[in-house]
Tab-separated table of C-alpha atoms in Angstrom:
chain	number	residue	atom	x	y	z
V	1	GLY	CA	-2.136	-101.454	5.840
V	2	PRO	CA	-3.130	-102.497	9.045
V	3	VAL	CA	-5.802	-99.836	9.965
V	4	ALA	CA	-7.564	-100.933	6.681
V	5	GLU	CA	-7.431	-104.287	7.349
V	6	THR	CA	-9.046	-103.730	11.157
V	7	PHE	CA	-11.783	-101.899	9.494
V	8	ARG	CA	-12.466	-104.261	6.594
V	9	VAL	CA	-12.852	-106.883	9.397
V	10	ILE	CA	-15.126	-104.585	11.422
V	11	ARG	CA	-17.133	-103.986	8.424
V	12	GLY	CA	-17.414	-107.685	7.930
V	13	ALA	CA	-18.941	-108.158	11.599
V	14	VAL	CA	-21.585	-105.608	11.371
V	15	THR	CA	-25.147	-106.886	11.742
V	16	GLU	CA	-28.250	-105.459	12.115
V	17	GLU	CA	-28.462	-106.503	15.779
V	18	TYR	CA	-25.130	-104.747	16.377
V	19	VAL	CA	-26.801	-101.849	15.121
V	20	ARG	CA	-30.409	-101.944	16.667
V	21	SER	CA	-28.591	-102.862	19.965
V	22	THR	CA	-25.667	-100.156	20.014
V	23	GLN	CA	-27.552	-97.174	18.129
V	24	GLY	CA	-24.281	-95.128	18.171
V	25	VAL	CA	-21.616	-93.829	15.534
V	26	PHE	CA	-18.087	-93.863	16.520
V	27	GLN	CA	-15.450	-91.391	14.529
V	28	PHE	CA	-11.774	-92.134	14.908
V	29	GLU	CA	-9.173	-89.454	14.151
V	30	LEU	CA	-5.913	-91.558	13.751
V	31	SER	CA	-2.509	-90.400	13.545
V	32	GLY	CA	0.646	-92.170	12.182
V	33	ASP	CA	0.451	-94.754	9.284
V	34	GLY	CA	-2.712	-95.547	7.933
V	35	GLY	CA	-4.259	-92.702	9.921
V	36	GLY	CA	-7.256	-89.894	9.105
V	37	THR	CA	-10.687	-89.855	9.979
V	38	TRP	CA	-12.328	-93.597	9.885
V	39	TYR	CA	-15.722	-94.329	11.236
V	40	ILE	CA	-17.942	-97.188	12.695
V	41	ASP	CA	-21.945	-96.474	12.002
V	42	LEU	CA	-23.872	-98.834	14.136
V	43	LYS	CA	-26.793	-96.806	13.846
V	44	SER	CA	-27.676	-96.206	10.323
V	45	LYS	CA	-29.898	-99.121	8.571
V	46	GLY	CA	-27.435	-101.896	7.673
V	47	GLY	CA	-24.418	-100.166	9.758
V	48	GLY	CA	-20.867	-99.581	8.171
V	49	ALA	CA	-17.508	-99.090	8.795
V	50	GLY	CA	-14.405	-97.238	6.537
V	51	PHE	CA	-12.654	-94.052	5.578
V	52	GLY	CA	-13.693	-90.586	5.986
V	53	LYS	CA	-16.461	-88.707	7.758
V	54	PRO	CA	-19.742	-90.876	9.015
V	55	PRO	CA	-22.472	-90.624	7.035
V	56	VAL	CA	-24.821	-88.961	10.054
V	57	ALA	CA	-23.369	-87.086	13.206
V	58	ALA	CA	-20.737	-89.182	15.354
V	59	ASP	CA	-22.117	-89.818	18.813
V	60	VAL	CA	-18.440	-90.407	19.923
V	61	VAL	CA	-15.039	-89.117	18.566
V	62	MET	CA	-11.662	-90.711	19.499
V	63	SER	CA	-8.210	-89.354	18.746
V	64	MET	CA	-5.321	-91.825	19.028
V	65	SER	CA	-2.580	-93.201	16.901
V	66	SER	CA	-3.293	-95.858	14.292
V	67	ALA	CA	-1.046	-98.124	16.421
V	68	ASP	CA	-3.161	-98.191	19.271
V	69	PHE	CA	-6.258	-98.323	17.372
V	70	VAL	CA	-5.319	-101.321	15.798
V	71	LYS	CA	-3.979	-102.994	19.475
V	72	MET	CA	-7.353	-101.941	21.005
V	73	PHE	CA	-9.352	-103.836	18.093
V	74	THR	CA	-6.766	-107.159	18.005
């Protein structure tokens, strides 16, 4: 779905430079289609993004609809 596709694109865009400059972990609590817990890790070596809880504690937790999440990133 659109949420999974958005995270696939984000995962492909994560670089060591983004990780070095950001040093943050973002957790998204999404409601609606494709909802659930998702994360973007811009703190751990190599970074990452995907479904589930982040591998380290989140610095920021955002709750929104999956539709708003997709709009925010497109």
